[in-house]
Coordinates of C-alpha atoms and ligand atoms in Angstrom, one line a residue:
M23 CA -20.1 -19.9 -6.6
N24 CA -22.5 -18.5 -4.0
D25 CA -24.7 -15.5 -3.6
Y26 CA -22.2 -13.8 -1.3
L27 CA -19.6 -11.4 -2.7
L28 CA -18.0 -11.3 0.7
D29 CA -18.0 -14.2 3.2
I30 CA -16.0 -13.6 6.4
E31 CA -15.9 -16.5 8.9
N32 CA -14.5 -16.3 12.5
L33 CA -12.0 -13.5 11.7
Q34 CA -9.5 -12.8 14.5
V35 CA -7.0 -10.0 14.4
Q36 CA -4.5 -8.9 17.1
Y37 CA -2.0 -6.1 17.5
V38 CA 1.1 -7.1 19.5
T39 CA 2.7 -4.0 21.0
D40 CA 5.3 -3.3 23.7
D41 CA 2.3 -2.7 26.1
G42 CA 0.7 -6.0 25.4
T43 CA -1.7 -7.7 22.9
V44 CA -4.8 -6.0 21.7
S45 CA -7.5 -8.3 20.4
A46 CA -8.9 -5.9 17.8
V47 CA -11.3 -8.4 16.1
N48 CA -12.4 -11.4 18.1
G49 CA -14.1 -13.9 15.8
I50 CA -16.6 -12.1 13.5
D51 CA -18.7 -13.4 10.7
I52 CA -20.0 -11.2 7.8
K53 CA -21.8 -12.3 4.7
L54 CA -22.5 -9.6 2.1
Q55 CA -24.7 -10.2 -0.9
K56 CA -24.0 -8.8 -4.3
G57 CA -25.5 -5.3 -4.7
K58 CA -26.2 -4.8 -0.9
T59 CA -24.9 -2.3 1.5
L60 CA -23.8 -3.2 5.0
G61 CA -23.4 -0.6 7.7
L62 CA -20.6 -1.5 10.2
V63 CA -21.4 0.6 13.3
G64 CA -19.6 1.2 16.5
E65 CA -17.4 3.5 18.5
T66 CA -13.7 4.1 18.0
G67 CA -11.7 1.0 18.8
A68 CA -14.6 -1.4 18.1
G69 CA -12.6 -3.1 15.3
K70 CA -14.4 -1.6 12.3
T71 CA -11.4 -0.3 10.4
T72 CA -9.3 -3.4 11.3
T73 CA -12.1 -5.5 9.7
A74 CA -11.9 -3.3 6.6
M75 CA -8.1 -3.5 6.4
S76 CA -8.3 -7.3 6.7
I77 CA -10.6 -7.5 3.7
L78 CA -8.0 -5.5 1.7
R79 CA -5.3 -7.7 3.4
L80 CA -3.6 -4.4 4.5
V81 CA -3.5 -4.9 8.3
P82 CA 0.0 -3.5 9.0
H83 CA 2.2 -6.4 10.1
P84 CA 3.8 -5.9 12.5
P85 CA 2.2 -5.0 14.9
G86 CA -1.0 -6.4 13.4
K87 CA -1.6 -10.1 12.7
I88 CA -4.5 -12.0 11.3
I89 CA -4.5 -15.0 13.7
G90 CA -7.6 -16.9 12.5
G91 CA -10.6 -17.1 10.2
T92 CA -11.2 -16.9 6.5
I93 CA -12.2 -14.2 4.1
R94 CA -13.7 -15.2 0.7
L95 CA -14.0 -12.2 -1.7
D96 CA -15.6 -12.8 -5.1
D97 CA -15.1 -16.5 -4.6
T98 CA -11.4 -16.1 -3.8
D99 CA -9.9 -17.2 -0.5
I100 CA -7.8 -14.0 0.0
F101 CA -5.5 -15.5 2.7
N102 CA -4.4 -18.1 0.2
I103 CA -3.3 -16.0 -2.8
S104 CA 0.0 -14.3 -3.6
E105 CA 0.6 -10.6 -3.0
K106 CA 0.5 -10.0 -6.7
E107 CA -2.9 -11.6 -7.0
M108 CA -4.1 -9.5 -4.0
E109 CA -2.8 -6.3 -5.7
R110 CA -4.9 -7.2 -8.7
M111 CA -8.0 -7.6 -6.5
R112 CA -7.4 -4.2 -4.8
G113 CA -8.9 -1.7 -7.2
N114 CA -10.5 -4.2 -9.5
I115 CA -12.6 -6.1 -7.0
V116 CA -12.4 -4.1 -3.8
S117 CA -11.7 -0.4 -3.3
M118 CA -11.6 1.8 -0.2
I119 CA -12.5 5.4 0.6
F120 CA -10.9 6.7 3.7
Q121 CA -12.2 9.2 6.2
D122 CA -10.1 12.2 5.5
P123 CA -9.8 13.4 1.9
M124 CA -7.1 15.9 2.9
T125 CA -4.6 13.2 3.7
A126 CA -5.8 10.7 1.0
L127 CA -4.8 12.9 -1.9
N128 CA -1.2 13.7 -2.9
P129 CA -0.9 17.6 -2.7
V130 CA 1.7 17.9 -5.5
I131 CA 0.0 15.9 -8.2
T132 CA -3.1 17.1 -10.1
V133 CA -6.4 15.4 -9.3
G134 CA -6.6 14.2 -13.0
D135 CA -3.2 12.5 -12.8
Q136 CA -4.1 10.8 -9.5
I137 CA -7.2 9.3 -11.0
A138 CA -5.4 8.4 -14.2
E139 CA -2.6 6.7 -12.3
A140 CA -5.1 4.4 -10.6
I141 CA -6.6 3.6 -13.9
M142 CA -3.3 2.9 -15.6
I143 CA -2.2 0.6 -12.7
H144 CA -5.4 -1.5 -12.6
Q145 CA -6.7 -1.4 -16.1
K146 CA -3.5 -1.3 -18.1
L147 CA -4.7 1.6 -20.2
N148 CA -2.2 4.0 -21.9
Q149 CA -1.8 7.6 -20.6
E150 CA -4.0 9.1 -23.2
K151 CA -6.9 6.7 -22.6
A152 CA -6.4 7.0 -18.8
N153 CA -6.5 10.8 -19.0
K154 CA -9.8 10.6 -20.9
K155 CA -11.3 8.2 -18.4
A156 CA -10.1 10.4 -15.5
E157 CA -12.1 13.3 -17.0
E158 CA -15.2 11.1 -17.4
M159 CA -14.8 9.9 -13.7
L160 CA -14.6 13.6 -12.6
E161 CA -17.8 14.4 -14.4
L162 CA -19.4 11.3 -13.0
V163 CA -18.9 12.6 -9.5
G164 CA -20.1 16.1 -10.4
I165 CA -16.8 17.9 -11.1
P166 CA -16.2 19.5 -14.5
G167 CA -13.7 17.4 -16.5
N168 CA -11.7 20.5 -17.3
R169 CA -10.6 20.8 -13.7
R170 CA -8.4 17.7 -14.1
N171 CA -5.3 19.8 -14.1
D172 CA -6.1 21.4 -10.8
Y173 CA -4.3 20.4 -7.5
P174 CA -6.1 19.2 -4.4
H175 CA -5.7 22.5 -2.5
Q176 CA -7.9 24.2 -5.2
F177 CA -10.9 22.0 -4.2
S178 CA -13.2 22.3 -1.2
G179 CA -13.4 19.4 1.3
G180 CA -16.6 18.0 -0.3
M181 CA -15.0 18.2 -3.8
K182 CA -11.9 16.4 -2.6
Q183 CA -14.1 13.6 -1.2
R184 CA -15.7 13.4 -4.6
V185 CA -12.3 13.1 -6.2
I186 CA -11.5 10.2 -3.8
I187 CA -14.7 8.5 -4.8
A188 CA -13.8 9.0 -8.4
I189 CA -10.4 7.3 -7.8
A190 CA -12.1 4.4 -5.8
L191 CA -14.6 3.8 -8.5
S192 CA -12.3 4.3 -11.5
C193 CA -11.8 0.5 -11.9
S194 CA -15.5 -0.4 -11.3
P195 CA -14.8 -2.5 -8.1
K196 CA -17.4 -5.0 -7.0
L197 CA -17.1 -4.0 -3.4
L198 CA -16.6 -0.5 -2.1
I199 CA -15.5 0.0 1.5
A200 CA -16.1 3.5 2.8
D201 CA -14.6 4.3 6.2
E202 CA -16.5 7.3 7.7
P203 CA -16.6 8.9 4.3
T204 CA -18.5 12.0 5.4
T205 CA -17.2 12.6 8.9
A206 CA -14.8 15.3 7.9
L207 CA -17.4 17.2 5.9
D208 CA -20.1 19.8 6.7
V209 CA -23.5 18.4 7.3
T210 CA -25.0 19.8 4.0
I211 CA -22.0 18.4 2.0
Q212 CA -22.3 15.1 3.8
A213 CA -25.9 14.7 2.4
Q214 CA -24.7 15.4 -1.1
V215 CA -21.8 13.0 -0.9
L216 CA -24.0 10.2 0.6
E217 CA -26.5 10.8 -2.2
L218 CA -23.8 10.5 -4.8
M219 CA -22.5 7.3 -3.3
K220 CA -26.0 5.8 -3.3
E221 CA -26.5 6.8 -7.0
L222 CA -23.1 5.4 -8.0
K223 CA -23.6 2.2 -6.1
T224 CA -26.8 1.6 -8.0
K225 CA -25.3 2.6 -11.4
Y226 CA -22.3 0.2 -10.9
E227 CA -24.3 -2.5 -9.1
M228 CA -21.7 -2.6 -6.4
S229 CA -21.8 -4.0 -2.9
M230 CA -20.8 -1.6 -0.2
I231 CA -19.5 -1.6 3.4
L232 CA -20.1 1.7 5.1
I233 CA -18.1 2.1 8.3
T234 CA -19.7 4.7 10.6
H235 CA -20.6 5.7 14.1
D236 CA -23.6 7.7 12.7
L237 CA -26.9 5.8 12.7
G238 CA -28.5 8.6 10.7
V239 CA -26.1 7.8 7.8
V240 CA -26.9 4.1 8.2
A241 CA -30.6 4.8 7.9
E242 CA -30.0 6.7 4.6
V243 CA -27.8 4.2 2.9
C244 CA -27.8 0.6 4.3
D245 CA -29.7 -2.6 3.7
D246 CA -28.2 -4.5 6.6
V247 CA -26.5 -3.3 9.8
A248 CA -23.8 -4.9 12.0
I249 CA -23.2 -3.4 15.4
M250 CA -19.6 -3.9 16.6
Y251 CA -18.4 -3.7 20.1
A252 CA -14.9 -4.6 21.5
G253 CA -14.1 -6.6 18.4
R254 CA -17.3 -8.6 18.2
I255 CA -20.5 -8.1 16.2
V256 CA -23.0 -7.9 19.0
E257 CA -26.1 -7.5 16.8
K258 CA -26.7 -7.9 13.1
G259 CA -29.9 -7.7 11.1
S260 CA -31.7 -5.8 8.3
L261 CA -32.1 -2.0 8.7
Q262 CA -35.6 -2.6 9.9
D263 CA -34.5 -5.3 12.4
I264 CA -32.0 -3.0 14.0
F265 CA -34.1 0.2 14.0
L266 CA -37.5 -1.3 14.8
T267 CA -36.8 -4.4 16.9
T268 CA -33.5 -3.5 18.6
K269 CA -32.2 -6.3 20.8
H270 CA -28.8 -5.7 22.2
P271 CA -28.4 -3.2 25.1
Y272 CA -25.5 -1.5 23.3
T273 CA -27.6 -1.0 20.2
E274 CA -30.3 0.4 22.4
G275 CA -27.7 2.7 24.0
L276 CA -26.6 4.0 20.6
F277 CA -30.2 4.9 19.8
N278 CA -30.8 6.6 23.2
S279 CA -27.7 8.8 22.7
I280 CA -28.9 10.4 19.5
P281 CA -31.4 13.3 19.3
N282 CA -35.0 12.3 18.5
I283 CA -36.4 14.6 15.8
D284 CA -40.0 13.7 16.7
N285 CA -39.6 14.4 20.4
R286 CA -37.1 17.2 20.9
K287 CA -37.7 17.3 24.6
A288 CA -36.7 13.6 25.0
E289 CA -33.7 13.3 27.3
L290 CA -30.5 12.2 25.6
K291 CA -29.1 9.2 27.5
P292 CA -25.4 8.6 26.7
I293 CA -24.0 5.2 27.3
K294 CA -22.2 5.3 30.6
G295 CA -18.5 4.5 31.0
L296 CA -15.9 3.7 28.4
M297 CA -15.2 0.7 26.3
S298 CA -13.2 -2.1 28.1
D299 CA -9.4 -1.8 28.0
P300 CA -8.6 -3.6 24.7
Y301 CA -5.3 -4.9 26.3
N302 CA -7.3 -6.6 29.0
L303 CA -10.8 -7.6 27.9
P304 CA -12.9 -8.9 30.7
T305 CA -14.2 -12.5 31.0
G306 CA -17.7 -12.8 29.8
C307 CA -19.5 -10.0 28.0
S308 CA -17.3 -7.0 27.2
F309 CA -20.2 -4.6 27.6
A310 CA -21.0 -5.8 31.2
D311 CA -19.6 -2.7 33.0
R312 CA -21.8 -0.4 30.9
C313 CA -24.9 -2.4 30.7
D314 CA -28.1 -1.6 32.6
Y315 CA -29.3 -5.2 32.4
V316 CA -26.1 -6.9 33.6
M317 CA -26.6 -10.3 35.3
P318 CA -24.2 -12.6 37.1
I319 CA -23.8 -14.9 34.1
C320 CA -22.6 -11.9 32.0
R321 CA -19.4 -11.6 33.9
E322 CA -18.7 -15.4 33.7
K323 CA -19.5 -16.5 30.1
S324 CA -19.3 -14.8 26.7
P325 CA -22.7 -14.6 25.2
Q326 CA -23.3 -16.7 22.0
K327 CA -25.4 -15.8 19.0
I328 CA -29.1 -15.9 19.5
F329 CA -31.2 -15.8 16.3
F330 CA -34.6 -14.1 16.0
S331 CA -34.8 -14.7 12.3
E332 CA -32.4 -16.1 9.6
N333 CA -30.8 -12.7 9.3
H334 CA -31.2 -11.1 12.8
Y335 CA -29.2 -12.1 15.8
T336 CA -27.6 -10.7 18.9
E337 CA -25.0 -11.9 21.3
C338 CA -26.6 -11.2 24.7
H339 CA -27.5 -13.4 27.7
L340 CA -30.8 -11.5 28.1
Y341 CA -32.3 -13.6 25.3
A342 CA -31.1 -17.0 26.6
T343 CA -34.3 -19.0 27.4
D344 CA -32.8 -20.9 30.3
I345 CA -33.6 -19.0 33.5
D346 CA -31.2 -21.0 35.6
F347 CA -28.4 -20.1 33.1
K348 CA -29.3 -16.4 33.5
L349 CA -29.1 -16.6 37.2
G350 CA -25.7 -18.2 37.1
R351 CA -27.0 -21.6 38.2
H352 CA -25.7 -23.3 35.1
Q353 CA -23.7 -26.6 35.0
E354 CA -20.2 -26.4 33.5
Ligands
SF4_407 FE1 -25.8 -6.7 29.1 FE2 -25.3 -9.2 29.9 FE3 -26.4 -8.7 27.5 FE4 -23.8 -8.2 28.0 S1 -24.8 -10.2 28.0 S2 -25.2 -6.9 26.9 S3 -23.9 -7.5 30.1 S4 -27.3 -8.3 29.5

């Protein structure tokens, strides 16, 4: 037994397509304590969703393949259990909320039946008890229980996302993974849904991984933050570490590209260029072509983790202490 509900070590995932091989996740480590929320931040293609799908053991194969690493979830090595055991873990131990509530719900089944179905599968309750629990779950997420016989199209986007949350929480999972859960919603509804998730997380004493590209959402909800870029975690730390003592140039770029409410005249500075071609990642640091601080060594060697405290590290040559190494005068 350890303190970590989730312990990922050196996870590597590839997609093999007709156009070549994409290294979607390139050796990441994540440790998540019970009851904590980790924000997984990065732009599209950084490997955030593939990481989440790996935790659920749902990376589509083919074309996806987990080629290395381990994931321990609730003290279980999930790459060494049967599909039946993994099915039991999905729902009971880990549950996921997807980005778009419109596609996550079945349009021809009432919302109550969709919640009850999840309960019957995972908790082995009979229909009557599952229906009652479905009503309770609807009320828990702020929807009157008597709307259980309504169909998804009779709900607004925010209400549909509440239904999705009710389904995800219906079996009291220990870990909730939420993939951009508020992106498809209006800003005011986003705030309500985030507040609801925070409340439920505390009520159920769950751990949560929140996948997002929105640092404002991270600031609202997360204890720890991992910044992903081209399949690597390039900086990880507590919320304070990442917001107050930012280290990696990519993290800095993310902050520079969001409006500053205290200084509305401050110029927005988007990160130049695009993420490296995932079929052909460069030697050395994948951020080199976009980085204002790039040095010769950056195009030769991949940066290793440099720790500033037990919980805060970055992967960037800027923080290597050996000046010869930075200038490329290193010995092989
Ligand atoms: Fe920039 Fe070099 Fe650091 Fe990469 S390793 S982020 S290119 S300074």
